[in-house]
mmCIF file of C-alpha atoms and ligand atoms in Angstrom:
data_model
loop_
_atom_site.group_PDB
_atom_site.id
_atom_site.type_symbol
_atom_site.label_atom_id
_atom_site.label_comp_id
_atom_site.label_asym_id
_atom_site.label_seq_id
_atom_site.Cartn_x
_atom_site.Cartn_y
_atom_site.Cartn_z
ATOM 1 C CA UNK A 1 -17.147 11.569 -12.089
ATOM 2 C CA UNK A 2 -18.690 8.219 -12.889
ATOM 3 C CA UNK A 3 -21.269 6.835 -9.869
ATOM 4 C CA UNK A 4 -21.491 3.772 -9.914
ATOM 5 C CA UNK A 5 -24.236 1.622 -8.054
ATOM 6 C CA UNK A 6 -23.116 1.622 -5.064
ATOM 7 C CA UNK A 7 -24.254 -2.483 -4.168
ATOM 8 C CA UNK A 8 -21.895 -3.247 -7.053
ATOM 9 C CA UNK A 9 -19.287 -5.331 -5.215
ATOM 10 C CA UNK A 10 -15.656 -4.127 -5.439
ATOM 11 C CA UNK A 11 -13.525 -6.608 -7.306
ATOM 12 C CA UNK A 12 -12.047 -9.210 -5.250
ATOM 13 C CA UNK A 13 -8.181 -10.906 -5.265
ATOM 14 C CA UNK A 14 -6.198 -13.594 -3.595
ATOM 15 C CA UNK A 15 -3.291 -12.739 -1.729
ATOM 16 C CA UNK A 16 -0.596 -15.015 -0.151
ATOM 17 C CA UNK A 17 -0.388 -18.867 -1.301
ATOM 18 C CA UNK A 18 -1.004 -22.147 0.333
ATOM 19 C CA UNK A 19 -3.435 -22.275 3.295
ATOM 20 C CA UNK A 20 -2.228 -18.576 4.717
ATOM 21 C CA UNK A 21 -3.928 -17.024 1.254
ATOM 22 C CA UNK A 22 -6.310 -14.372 2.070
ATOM 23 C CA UNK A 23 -9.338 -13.277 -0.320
ATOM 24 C CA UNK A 24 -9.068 -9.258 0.073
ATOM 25 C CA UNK A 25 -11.036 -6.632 -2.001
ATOM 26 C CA UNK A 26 -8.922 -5.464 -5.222
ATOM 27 C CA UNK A 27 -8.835 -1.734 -3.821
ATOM 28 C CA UNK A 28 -6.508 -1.320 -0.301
ATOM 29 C CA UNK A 29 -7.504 1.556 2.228
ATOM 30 C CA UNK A 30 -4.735 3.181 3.762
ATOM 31 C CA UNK A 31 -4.939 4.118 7.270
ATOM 32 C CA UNK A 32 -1.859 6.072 7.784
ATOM 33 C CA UNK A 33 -3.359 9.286 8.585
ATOM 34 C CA UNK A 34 -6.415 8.053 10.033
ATOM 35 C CA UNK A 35 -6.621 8.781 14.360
ATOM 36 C CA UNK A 36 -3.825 11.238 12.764
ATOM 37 C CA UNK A 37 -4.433 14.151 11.251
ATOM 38 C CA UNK A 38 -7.815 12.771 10.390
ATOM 39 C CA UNK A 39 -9.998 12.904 13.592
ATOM 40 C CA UNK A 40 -11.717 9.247 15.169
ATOM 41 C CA UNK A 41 -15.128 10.481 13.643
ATOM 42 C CA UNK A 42 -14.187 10.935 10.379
ATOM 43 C CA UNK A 43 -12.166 8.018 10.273
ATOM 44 C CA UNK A 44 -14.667 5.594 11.462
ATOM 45 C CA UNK A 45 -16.954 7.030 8.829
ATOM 46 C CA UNK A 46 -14.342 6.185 6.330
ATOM 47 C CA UNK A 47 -13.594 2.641 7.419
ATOM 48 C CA UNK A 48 -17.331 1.642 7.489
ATOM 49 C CA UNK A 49 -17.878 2.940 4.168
ATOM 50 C CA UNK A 50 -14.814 1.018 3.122
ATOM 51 C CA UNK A 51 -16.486 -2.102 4.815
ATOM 52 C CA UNK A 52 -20.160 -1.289 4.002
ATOM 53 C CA UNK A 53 -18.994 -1.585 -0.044
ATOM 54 C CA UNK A 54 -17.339 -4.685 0.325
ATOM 55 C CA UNK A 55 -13.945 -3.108 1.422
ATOM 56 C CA UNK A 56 -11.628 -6.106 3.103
ATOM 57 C CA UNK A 57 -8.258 -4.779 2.878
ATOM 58 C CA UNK A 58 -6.947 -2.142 5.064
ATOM 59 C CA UNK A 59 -3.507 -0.917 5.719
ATOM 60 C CA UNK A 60 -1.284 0.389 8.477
ATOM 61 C CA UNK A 61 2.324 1.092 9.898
ATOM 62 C CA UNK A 62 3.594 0.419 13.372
ATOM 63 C CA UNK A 63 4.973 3.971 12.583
ATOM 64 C CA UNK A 64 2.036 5.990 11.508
ATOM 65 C CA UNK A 65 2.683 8.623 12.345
ATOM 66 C CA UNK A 66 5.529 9.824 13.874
ATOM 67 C CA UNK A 67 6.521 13.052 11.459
ATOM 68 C CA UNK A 68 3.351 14.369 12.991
ATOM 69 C CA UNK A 69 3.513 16.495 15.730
ATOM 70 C CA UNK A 70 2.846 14.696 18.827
ATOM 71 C CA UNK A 71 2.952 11.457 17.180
ATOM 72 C CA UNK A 72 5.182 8.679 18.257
ATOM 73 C CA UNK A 73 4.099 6.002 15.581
ATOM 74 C CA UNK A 74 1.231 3.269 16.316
ATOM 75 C CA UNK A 75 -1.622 6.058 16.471
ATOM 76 C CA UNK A 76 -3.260 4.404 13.189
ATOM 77 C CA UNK A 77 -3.079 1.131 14.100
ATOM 78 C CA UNK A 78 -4.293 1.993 17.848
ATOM 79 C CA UNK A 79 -7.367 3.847 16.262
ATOM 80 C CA UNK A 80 -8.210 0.785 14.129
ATOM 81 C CA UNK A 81 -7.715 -1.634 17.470
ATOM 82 C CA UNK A 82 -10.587 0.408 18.903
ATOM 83 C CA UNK A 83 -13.020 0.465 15.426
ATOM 84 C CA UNK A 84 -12.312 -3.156 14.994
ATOM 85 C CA UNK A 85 -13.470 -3.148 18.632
ATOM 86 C CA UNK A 86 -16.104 -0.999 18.543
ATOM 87 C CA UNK A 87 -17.523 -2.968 15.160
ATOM 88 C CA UNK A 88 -16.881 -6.220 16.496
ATOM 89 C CA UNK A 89 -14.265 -7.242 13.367
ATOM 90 C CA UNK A 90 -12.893 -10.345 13.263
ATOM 91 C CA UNK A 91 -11.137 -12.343 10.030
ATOM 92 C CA UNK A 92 -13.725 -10.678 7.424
ATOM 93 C CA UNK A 93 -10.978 -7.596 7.558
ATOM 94 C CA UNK A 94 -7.588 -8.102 6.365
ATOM 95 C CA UNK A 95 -5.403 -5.378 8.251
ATOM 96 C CA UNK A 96 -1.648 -5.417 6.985
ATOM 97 C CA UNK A 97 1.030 -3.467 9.054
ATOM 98 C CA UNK A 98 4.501 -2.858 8.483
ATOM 99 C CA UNK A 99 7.679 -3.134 11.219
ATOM 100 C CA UNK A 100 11.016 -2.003 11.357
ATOM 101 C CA UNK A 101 10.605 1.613 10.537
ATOM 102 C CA UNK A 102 9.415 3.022 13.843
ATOM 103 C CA UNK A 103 11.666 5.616 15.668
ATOM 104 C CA UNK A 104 13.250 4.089 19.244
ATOM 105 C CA UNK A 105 13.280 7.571 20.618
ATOM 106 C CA UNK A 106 10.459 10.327 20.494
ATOM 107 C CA UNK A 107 10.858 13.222 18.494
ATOM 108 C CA UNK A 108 13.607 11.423 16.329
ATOM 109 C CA UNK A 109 13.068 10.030 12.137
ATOM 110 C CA UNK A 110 14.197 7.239 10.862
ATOM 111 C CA UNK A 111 17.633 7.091 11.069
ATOM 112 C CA UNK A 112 16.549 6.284 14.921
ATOM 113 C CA UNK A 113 14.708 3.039 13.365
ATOM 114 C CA UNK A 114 14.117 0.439 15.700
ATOM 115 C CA UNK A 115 15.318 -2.108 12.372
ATOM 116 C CA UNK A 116 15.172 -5.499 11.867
ATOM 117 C CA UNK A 117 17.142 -7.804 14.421
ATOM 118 C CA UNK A 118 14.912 -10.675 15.363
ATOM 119 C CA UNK A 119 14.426 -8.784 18.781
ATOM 120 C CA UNK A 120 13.130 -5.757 17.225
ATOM 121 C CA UNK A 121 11.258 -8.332 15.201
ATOM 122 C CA UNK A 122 9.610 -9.855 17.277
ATOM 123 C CA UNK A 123 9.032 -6.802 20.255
ATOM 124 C CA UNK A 124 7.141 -5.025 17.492
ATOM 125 C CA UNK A 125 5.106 -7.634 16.180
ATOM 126 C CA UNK A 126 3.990 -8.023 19.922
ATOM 127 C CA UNK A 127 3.590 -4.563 20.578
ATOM 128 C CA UNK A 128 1.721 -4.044 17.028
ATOM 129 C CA UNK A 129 -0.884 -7.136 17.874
ATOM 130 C CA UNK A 130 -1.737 -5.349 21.138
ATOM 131 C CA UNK A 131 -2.361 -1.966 19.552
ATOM 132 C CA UNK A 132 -4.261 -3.834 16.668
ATOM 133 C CA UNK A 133 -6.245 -5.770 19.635
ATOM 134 C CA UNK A 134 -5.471 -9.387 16.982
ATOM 135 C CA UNK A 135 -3.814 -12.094 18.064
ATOM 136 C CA UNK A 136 -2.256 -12.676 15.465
ATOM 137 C CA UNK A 137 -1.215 -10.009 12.253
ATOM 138 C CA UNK A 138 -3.278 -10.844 8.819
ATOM 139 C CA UNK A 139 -0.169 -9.392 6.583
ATOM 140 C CA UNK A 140 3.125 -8.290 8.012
ATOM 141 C CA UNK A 141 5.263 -6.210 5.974
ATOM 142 C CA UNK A 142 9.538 -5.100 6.866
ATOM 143 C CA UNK A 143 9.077 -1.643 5.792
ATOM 144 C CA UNK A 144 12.269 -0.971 5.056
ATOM 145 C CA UNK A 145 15.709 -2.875 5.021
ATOM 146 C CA UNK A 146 17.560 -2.813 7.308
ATOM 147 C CA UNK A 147 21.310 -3.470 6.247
ATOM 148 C CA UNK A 148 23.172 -3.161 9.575
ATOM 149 C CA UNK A 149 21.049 -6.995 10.639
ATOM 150 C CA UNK A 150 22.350 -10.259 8.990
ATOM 151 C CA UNK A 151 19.231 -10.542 6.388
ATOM 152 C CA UNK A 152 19.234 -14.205 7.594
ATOM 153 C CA UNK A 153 18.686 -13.235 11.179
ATOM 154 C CA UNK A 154 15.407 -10.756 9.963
ATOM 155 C CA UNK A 155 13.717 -13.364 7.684
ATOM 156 C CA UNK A 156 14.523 -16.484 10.087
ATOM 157 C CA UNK A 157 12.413 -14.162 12.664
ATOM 158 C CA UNK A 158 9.713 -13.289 10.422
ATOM 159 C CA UNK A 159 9.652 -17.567 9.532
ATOM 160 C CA UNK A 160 9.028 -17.788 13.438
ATOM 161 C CA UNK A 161 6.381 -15.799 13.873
ATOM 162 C CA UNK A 162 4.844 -16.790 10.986
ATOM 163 C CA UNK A 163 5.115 -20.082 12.157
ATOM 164 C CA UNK A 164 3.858 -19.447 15.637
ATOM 165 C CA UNK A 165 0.586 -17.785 14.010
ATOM 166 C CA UNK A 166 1.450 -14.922 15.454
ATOM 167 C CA UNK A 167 1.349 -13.712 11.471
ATOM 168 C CA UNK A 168 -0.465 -15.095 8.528
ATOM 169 C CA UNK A 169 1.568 -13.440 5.667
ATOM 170 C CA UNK A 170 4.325 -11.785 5.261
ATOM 171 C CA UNK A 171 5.750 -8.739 2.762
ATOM 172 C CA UNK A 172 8.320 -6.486 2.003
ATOM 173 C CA UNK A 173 8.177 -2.670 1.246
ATOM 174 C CA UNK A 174 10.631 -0.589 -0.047
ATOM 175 C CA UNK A 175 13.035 -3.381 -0.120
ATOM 176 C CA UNK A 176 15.668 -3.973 -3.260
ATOM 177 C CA UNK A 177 14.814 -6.703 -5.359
ATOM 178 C CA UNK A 178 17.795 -8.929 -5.134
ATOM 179 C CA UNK A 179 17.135 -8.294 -1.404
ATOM 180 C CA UNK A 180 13.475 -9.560 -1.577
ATOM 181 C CA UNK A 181 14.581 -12.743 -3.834
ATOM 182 C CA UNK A 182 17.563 -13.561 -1.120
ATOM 183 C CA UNK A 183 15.035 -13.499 1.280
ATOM 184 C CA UNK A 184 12.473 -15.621 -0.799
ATOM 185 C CA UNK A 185 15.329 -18.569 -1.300
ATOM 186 C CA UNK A 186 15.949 -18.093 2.030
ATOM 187 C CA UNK A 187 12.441 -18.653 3.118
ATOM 188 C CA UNK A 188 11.788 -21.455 0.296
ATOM 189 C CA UNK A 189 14.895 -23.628 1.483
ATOM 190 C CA UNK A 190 13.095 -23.862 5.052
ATOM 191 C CA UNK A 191 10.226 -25.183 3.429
ATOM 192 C CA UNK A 192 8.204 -21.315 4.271
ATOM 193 C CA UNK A 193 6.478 -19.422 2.105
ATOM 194 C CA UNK A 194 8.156 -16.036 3.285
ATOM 195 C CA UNK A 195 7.346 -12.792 1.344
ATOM 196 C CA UNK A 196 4.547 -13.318 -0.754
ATOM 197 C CA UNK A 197 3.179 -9.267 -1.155
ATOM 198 C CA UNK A 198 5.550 -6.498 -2.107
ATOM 199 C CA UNK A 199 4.141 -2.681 -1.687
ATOM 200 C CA UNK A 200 6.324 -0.008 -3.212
ATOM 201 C CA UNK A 201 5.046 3.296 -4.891
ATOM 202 C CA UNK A 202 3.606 3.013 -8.257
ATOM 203 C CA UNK A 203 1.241 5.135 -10.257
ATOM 204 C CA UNK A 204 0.400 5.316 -14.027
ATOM 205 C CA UNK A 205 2.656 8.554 -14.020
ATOM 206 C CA UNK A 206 6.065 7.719 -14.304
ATOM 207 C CA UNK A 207 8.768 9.752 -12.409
ATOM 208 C CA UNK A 208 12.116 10.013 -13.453
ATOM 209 C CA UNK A 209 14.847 7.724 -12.342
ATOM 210 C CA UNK A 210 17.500 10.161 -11.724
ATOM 211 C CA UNK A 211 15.896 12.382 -9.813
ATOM 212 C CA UNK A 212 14.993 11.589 -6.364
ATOM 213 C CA UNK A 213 11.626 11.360 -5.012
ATOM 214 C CA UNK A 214 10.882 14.649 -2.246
ATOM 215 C CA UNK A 215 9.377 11.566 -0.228
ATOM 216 C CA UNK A 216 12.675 10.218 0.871
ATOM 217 C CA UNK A 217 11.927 7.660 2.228
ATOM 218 C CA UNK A 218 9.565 6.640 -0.722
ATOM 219 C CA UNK A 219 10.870 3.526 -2.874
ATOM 220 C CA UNK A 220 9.319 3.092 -6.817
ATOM 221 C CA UNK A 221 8.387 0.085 -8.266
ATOM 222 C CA UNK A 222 11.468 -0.377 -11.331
ATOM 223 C CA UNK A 223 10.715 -2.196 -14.309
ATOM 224 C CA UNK A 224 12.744 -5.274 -12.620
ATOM 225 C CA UNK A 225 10.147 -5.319 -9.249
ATOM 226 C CA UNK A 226 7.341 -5.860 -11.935
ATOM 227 C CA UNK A 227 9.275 -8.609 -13.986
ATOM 228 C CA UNK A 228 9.962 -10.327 -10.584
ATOM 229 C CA UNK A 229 6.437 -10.063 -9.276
ATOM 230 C CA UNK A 230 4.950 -11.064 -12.558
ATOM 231 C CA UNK A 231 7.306 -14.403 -12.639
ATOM 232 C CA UNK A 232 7.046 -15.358 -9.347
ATOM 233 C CA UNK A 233 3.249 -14.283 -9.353
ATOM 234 C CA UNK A 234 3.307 -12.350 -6.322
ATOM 235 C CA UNK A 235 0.824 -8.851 -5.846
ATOM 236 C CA UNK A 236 2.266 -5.623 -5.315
ATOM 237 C CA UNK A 237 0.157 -3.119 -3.023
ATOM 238 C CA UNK A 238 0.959 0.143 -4.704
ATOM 239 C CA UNK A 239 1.136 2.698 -2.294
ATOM 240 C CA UNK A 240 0.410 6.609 -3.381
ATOM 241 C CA UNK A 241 -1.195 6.085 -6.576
ATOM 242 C CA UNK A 242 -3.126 9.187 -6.739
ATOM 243 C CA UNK A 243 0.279 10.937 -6.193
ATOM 244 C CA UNK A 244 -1.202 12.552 -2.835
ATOM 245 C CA UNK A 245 -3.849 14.627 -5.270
ATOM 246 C CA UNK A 246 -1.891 15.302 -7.917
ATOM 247 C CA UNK A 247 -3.942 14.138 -10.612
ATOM 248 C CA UNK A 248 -6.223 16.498 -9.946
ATOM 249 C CA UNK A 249 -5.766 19.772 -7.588
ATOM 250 C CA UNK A 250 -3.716 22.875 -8.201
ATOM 251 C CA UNK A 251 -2.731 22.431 -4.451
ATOM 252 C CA UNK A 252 -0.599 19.443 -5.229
ATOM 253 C CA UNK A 253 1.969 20.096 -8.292
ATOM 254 C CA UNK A 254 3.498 17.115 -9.350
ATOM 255 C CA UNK A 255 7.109 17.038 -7.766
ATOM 256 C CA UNK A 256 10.514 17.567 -9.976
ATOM 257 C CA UNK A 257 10.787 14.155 -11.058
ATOM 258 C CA UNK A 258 7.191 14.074 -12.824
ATOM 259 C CA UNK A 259 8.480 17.344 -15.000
ATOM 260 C CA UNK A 260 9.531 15.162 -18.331
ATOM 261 C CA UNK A 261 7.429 14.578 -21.487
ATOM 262 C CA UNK A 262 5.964 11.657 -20.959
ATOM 263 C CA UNK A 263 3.856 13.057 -18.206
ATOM 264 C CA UNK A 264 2.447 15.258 -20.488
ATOM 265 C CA UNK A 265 1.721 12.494 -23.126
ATOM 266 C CA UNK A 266 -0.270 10.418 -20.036
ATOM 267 C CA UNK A 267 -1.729 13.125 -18.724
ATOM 268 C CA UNK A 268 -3.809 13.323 -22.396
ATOM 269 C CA UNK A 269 -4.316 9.866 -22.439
ATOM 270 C CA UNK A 270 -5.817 10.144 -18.913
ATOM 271 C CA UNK A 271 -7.820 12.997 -20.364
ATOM 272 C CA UNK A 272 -8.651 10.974 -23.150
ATOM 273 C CA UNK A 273 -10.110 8.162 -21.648
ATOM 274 C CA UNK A 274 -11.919 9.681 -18.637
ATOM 275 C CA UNK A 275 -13.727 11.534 -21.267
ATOM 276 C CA UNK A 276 -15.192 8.684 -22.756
ATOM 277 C CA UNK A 277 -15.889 6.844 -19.643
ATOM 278 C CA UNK A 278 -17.156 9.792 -17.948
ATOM 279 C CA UNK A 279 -14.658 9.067 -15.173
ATOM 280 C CA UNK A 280 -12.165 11.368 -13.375
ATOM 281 C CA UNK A 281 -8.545 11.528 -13.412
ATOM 282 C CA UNK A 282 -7.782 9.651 -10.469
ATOM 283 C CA UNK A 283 -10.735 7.112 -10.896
ATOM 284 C CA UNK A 284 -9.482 6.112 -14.672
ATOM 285 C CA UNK A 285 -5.929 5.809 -12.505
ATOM 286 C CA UNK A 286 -7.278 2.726 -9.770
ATOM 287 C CA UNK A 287 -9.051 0.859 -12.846
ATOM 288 C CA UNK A 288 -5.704 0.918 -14.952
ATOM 289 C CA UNK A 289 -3.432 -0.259 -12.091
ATOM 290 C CA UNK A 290 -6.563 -2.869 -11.150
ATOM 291 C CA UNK A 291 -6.193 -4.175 -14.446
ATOM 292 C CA UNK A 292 -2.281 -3.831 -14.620
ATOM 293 C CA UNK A 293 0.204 -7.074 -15.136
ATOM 294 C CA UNK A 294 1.726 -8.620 -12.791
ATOM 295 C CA UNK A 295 -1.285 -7.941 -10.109
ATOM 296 C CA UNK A 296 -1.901 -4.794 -8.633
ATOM 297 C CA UNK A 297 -3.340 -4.041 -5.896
ATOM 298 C CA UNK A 298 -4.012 0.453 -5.501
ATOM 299 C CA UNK A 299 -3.498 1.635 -1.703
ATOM 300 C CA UNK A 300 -5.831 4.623 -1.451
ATOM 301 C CA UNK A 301 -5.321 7.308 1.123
ATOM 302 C CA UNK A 302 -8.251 9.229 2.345
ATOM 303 C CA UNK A 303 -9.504 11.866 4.576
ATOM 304 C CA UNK A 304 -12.863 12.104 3.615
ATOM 305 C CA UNK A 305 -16.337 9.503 2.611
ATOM 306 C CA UNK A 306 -16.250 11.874 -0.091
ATOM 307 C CA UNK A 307 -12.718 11.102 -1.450
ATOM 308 C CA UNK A 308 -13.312 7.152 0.025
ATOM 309 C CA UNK A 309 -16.377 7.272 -2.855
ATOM 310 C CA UNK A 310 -14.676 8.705 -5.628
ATOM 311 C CA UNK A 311 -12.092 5.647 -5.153
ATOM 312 C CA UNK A 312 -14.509 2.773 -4.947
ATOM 313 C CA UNK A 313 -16.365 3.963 -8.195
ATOM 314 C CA UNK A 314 -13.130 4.089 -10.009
ATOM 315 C CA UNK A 315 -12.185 0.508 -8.302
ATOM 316 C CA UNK A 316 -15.607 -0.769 -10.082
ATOM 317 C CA UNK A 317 -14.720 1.153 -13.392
ATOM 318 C CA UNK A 318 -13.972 -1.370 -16.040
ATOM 319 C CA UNK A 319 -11.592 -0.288 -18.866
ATOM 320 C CA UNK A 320 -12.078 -1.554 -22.183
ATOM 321 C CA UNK A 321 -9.455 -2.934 -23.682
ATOM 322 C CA UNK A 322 -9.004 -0.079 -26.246
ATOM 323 C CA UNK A 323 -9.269 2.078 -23.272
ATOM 324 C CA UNK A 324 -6.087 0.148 -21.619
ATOM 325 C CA UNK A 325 -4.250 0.375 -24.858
ATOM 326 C CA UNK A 326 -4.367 4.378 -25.250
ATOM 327 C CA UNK A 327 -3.278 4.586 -21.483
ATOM 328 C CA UNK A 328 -0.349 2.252 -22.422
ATOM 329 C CA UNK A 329 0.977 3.621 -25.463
ATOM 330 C CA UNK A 330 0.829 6.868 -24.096
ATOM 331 C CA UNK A 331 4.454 6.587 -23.576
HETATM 332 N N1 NAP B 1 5.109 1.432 2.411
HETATM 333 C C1 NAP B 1 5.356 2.703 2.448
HETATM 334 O O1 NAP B 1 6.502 3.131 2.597
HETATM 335 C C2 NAP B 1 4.225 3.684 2.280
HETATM 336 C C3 NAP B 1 4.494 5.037 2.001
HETATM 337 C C4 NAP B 1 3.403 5.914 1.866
HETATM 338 C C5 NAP B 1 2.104 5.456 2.013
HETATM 339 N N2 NAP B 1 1.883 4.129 2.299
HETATM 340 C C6 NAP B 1 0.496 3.619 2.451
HETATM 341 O O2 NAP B 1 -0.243 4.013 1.321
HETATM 342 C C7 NAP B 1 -1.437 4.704 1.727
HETATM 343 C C8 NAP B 1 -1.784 5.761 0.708
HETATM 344 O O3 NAP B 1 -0.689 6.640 0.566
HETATM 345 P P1 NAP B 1 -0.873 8.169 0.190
HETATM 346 O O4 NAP B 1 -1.768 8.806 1.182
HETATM 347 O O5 NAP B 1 0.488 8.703 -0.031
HETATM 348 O O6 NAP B 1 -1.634 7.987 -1.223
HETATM 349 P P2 NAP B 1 -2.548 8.747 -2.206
HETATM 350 O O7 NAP B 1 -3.795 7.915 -2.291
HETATM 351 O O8 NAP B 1 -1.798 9.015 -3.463
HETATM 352 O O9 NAP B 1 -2.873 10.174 -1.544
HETATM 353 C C9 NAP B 1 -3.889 10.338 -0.599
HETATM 354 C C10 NAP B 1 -4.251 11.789 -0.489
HETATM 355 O O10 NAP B 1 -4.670 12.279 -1.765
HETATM 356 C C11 NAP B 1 -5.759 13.162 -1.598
HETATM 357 N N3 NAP B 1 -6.936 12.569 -2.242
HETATM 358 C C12 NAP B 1 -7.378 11.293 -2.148
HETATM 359 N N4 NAP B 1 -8.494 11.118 -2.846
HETATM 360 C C13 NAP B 1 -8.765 12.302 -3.409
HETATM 361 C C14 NAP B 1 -9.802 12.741 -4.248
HETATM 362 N N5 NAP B 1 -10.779 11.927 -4.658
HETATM 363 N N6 NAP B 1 -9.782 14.029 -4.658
HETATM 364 C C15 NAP B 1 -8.799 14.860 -4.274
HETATM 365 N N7 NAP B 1 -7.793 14.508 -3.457
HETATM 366 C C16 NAP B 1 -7.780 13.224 -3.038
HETATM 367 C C17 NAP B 1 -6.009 13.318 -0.106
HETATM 368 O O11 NAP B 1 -5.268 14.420 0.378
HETATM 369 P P3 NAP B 1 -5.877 15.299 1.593
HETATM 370 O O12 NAP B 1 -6.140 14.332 2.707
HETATM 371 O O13 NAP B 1 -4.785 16.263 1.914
HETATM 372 O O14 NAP B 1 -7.142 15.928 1.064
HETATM 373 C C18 NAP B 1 -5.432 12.007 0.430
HETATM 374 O O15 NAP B 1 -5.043 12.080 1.780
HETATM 375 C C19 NAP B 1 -1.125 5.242 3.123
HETATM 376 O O16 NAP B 1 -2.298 5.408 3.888
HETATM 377 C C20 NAP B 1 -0.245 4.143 3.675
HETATM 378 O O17 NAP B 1 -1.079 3.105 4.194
HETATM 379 C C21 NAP B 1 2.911 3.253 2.407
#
């Protein structure tokens, strides 16, 4: 595993456009399990890590996490309201959460989803500000579509709160492209920057198209999300990059639609490359996506300082760009 220096400072990137743009460390810490299944200890330990080695990004879910039993959805952001708190964080902490996905009733999924009308809109960006303790949300993401709501009606309401300051930028996640650029003219004909950060699932494996993901709910970045993000120069926050451990433990196979070829011919390249930079699997991963066109920005989930390290050495890891070309040609 390469250890790096720990004072080196984690790359930095620009997010957003215009006077709402927010300088945020290349690497993204997700939060979803953290006051979850990952107890308030452990997860403080984590975030001031994050912070202590120049960590600036952070992200959350109004609905993390409801599949969990007992959980209702706004545990993670409620635990980071109380370590931003308890830290006394202000701005130097971007913390991006997500709306529309978050079960009305208890005990029900998402097809329960509170959506996106403008009232849902705006009731959870309230309700997400008060767990959060901010007044107003750094990076607010729809986290899924919502089909059943004019898409006029959800991005007009997202415009408003925007332009209330009751949110600096907005995203989408899991969102269809033509979607995201209907919403975009949308935005741009009212003179508003609208969604300017896209997160969708992307790793350096590839999974097959035609088989769907076990994650239902999980939407992967398609060859036409990076053209768009690359012409319209807009990051995407990819979420699971380390497929949940996959990379490296016999405790997490890779699911059916990793089981082609082309895995196999990555997974040596991957070999190939953390042999000569001494790195691991998933560290060799976070520089190759850090280095990726259009801009990417790795959302890392953790549930230990341990695994929290591993990531920020491979966010410092520098490929060469032989290196890069051996991981692309892989196929
Ligand atoms: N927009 C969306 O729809 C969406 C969907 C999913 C996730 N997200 C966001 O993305 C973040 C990351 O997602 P994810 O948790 O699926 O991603 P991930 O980074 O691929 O997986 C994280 C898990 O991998 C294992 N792991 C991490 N580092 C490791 C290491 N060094 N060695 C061995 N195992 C390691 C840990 O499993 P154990 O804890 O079991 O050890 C960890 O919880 C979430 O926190 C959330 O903020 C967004």
């Amino acid at each position: 595993m390469v250890r790096m220096n720990g004072t080196t400072p984690l790359p930095r990137t620009i997010i957003g456009s215009g006077p709402a743009a927010r300088e945020v460390s290349a690497l993204c810490l997700g939060a979803m399990i953290l006051g979850v299944t990952v107890d308030e200890p452990t997860s403080f330990a984590i975030l001031d890590r994050f912070v202590a080695a120049g960590g600036t990004f952070i992200d959350t879910a109004n609905n993390y996490a409801f599949w969990v039993d007992g959980g209702r959805g706004g545990e993670s952001e409620a635990l980071l309201g109380r370590w931003r708190a308890a830290r006394g964080i202000t701005d130097e902490v971007v913390i991006a959460t997500k709306l529309g996905a978050r079960p009305r009733t208890a005990g029900r999924g998402l097809e329960d989803a509170e959506g996106l009308s403008a009232a849902a809109v705006r009731a959870a960006a309230a309700e997400s500000r008060a767990r959060l303790g901010v007044d107003r949300l750094d990076l607010l993401y729809t986290h899924i579509e919502d089909r059943s709501v004019p898409l006029a009606e959800t991005v007009d309401a997202l415009d408003a709160l925007a332009a209330d300051g009751d949110a600096g930028l907005l995203g989408a996640s899991n969102h269809a492209v033509w979607r995201v650029e209907r919403a975009r003219a949308r935005s741009a004909a009212a003179g508003r920057p609208g969604y300017e950060v896209l997160q969708y699932r992307y790793s350096y494996l590839r999974p097959r198209a035609d088989i769907a993901l076990p994650e239902s709910a999980h939407v992967h970045a398609t060859a036409e999300l990076l053209d768009y993000a690359r012409e319209e120069d807009l990051t995407l926050v990819a979420y699971t990059p380390l497929l949940s451990g996959g990379y490296t433990r016999s405790d997490r196979p890779l699911s059916a639609p990793y089981d082609h070829p082309g895995t196999a011919r990555r997974l040596a390249a991957l070999d190939e490359v953390a042999r000569a930079t001494g790195a691991t699997r998933n560290q060799v991963v976070l520089a190759w996506l850090m280095g990726h066109d259009p801009r990417v920005v790795p959302l890392v989930g953790v549930s230990s300082v341990a695994q929290l390290d591993e990531a920020l050495d491979g966010a410092r890891l520098e490929l060469t760009a032989d290196q890069r070309g051996v991981l692309d040609r892989a196929g």
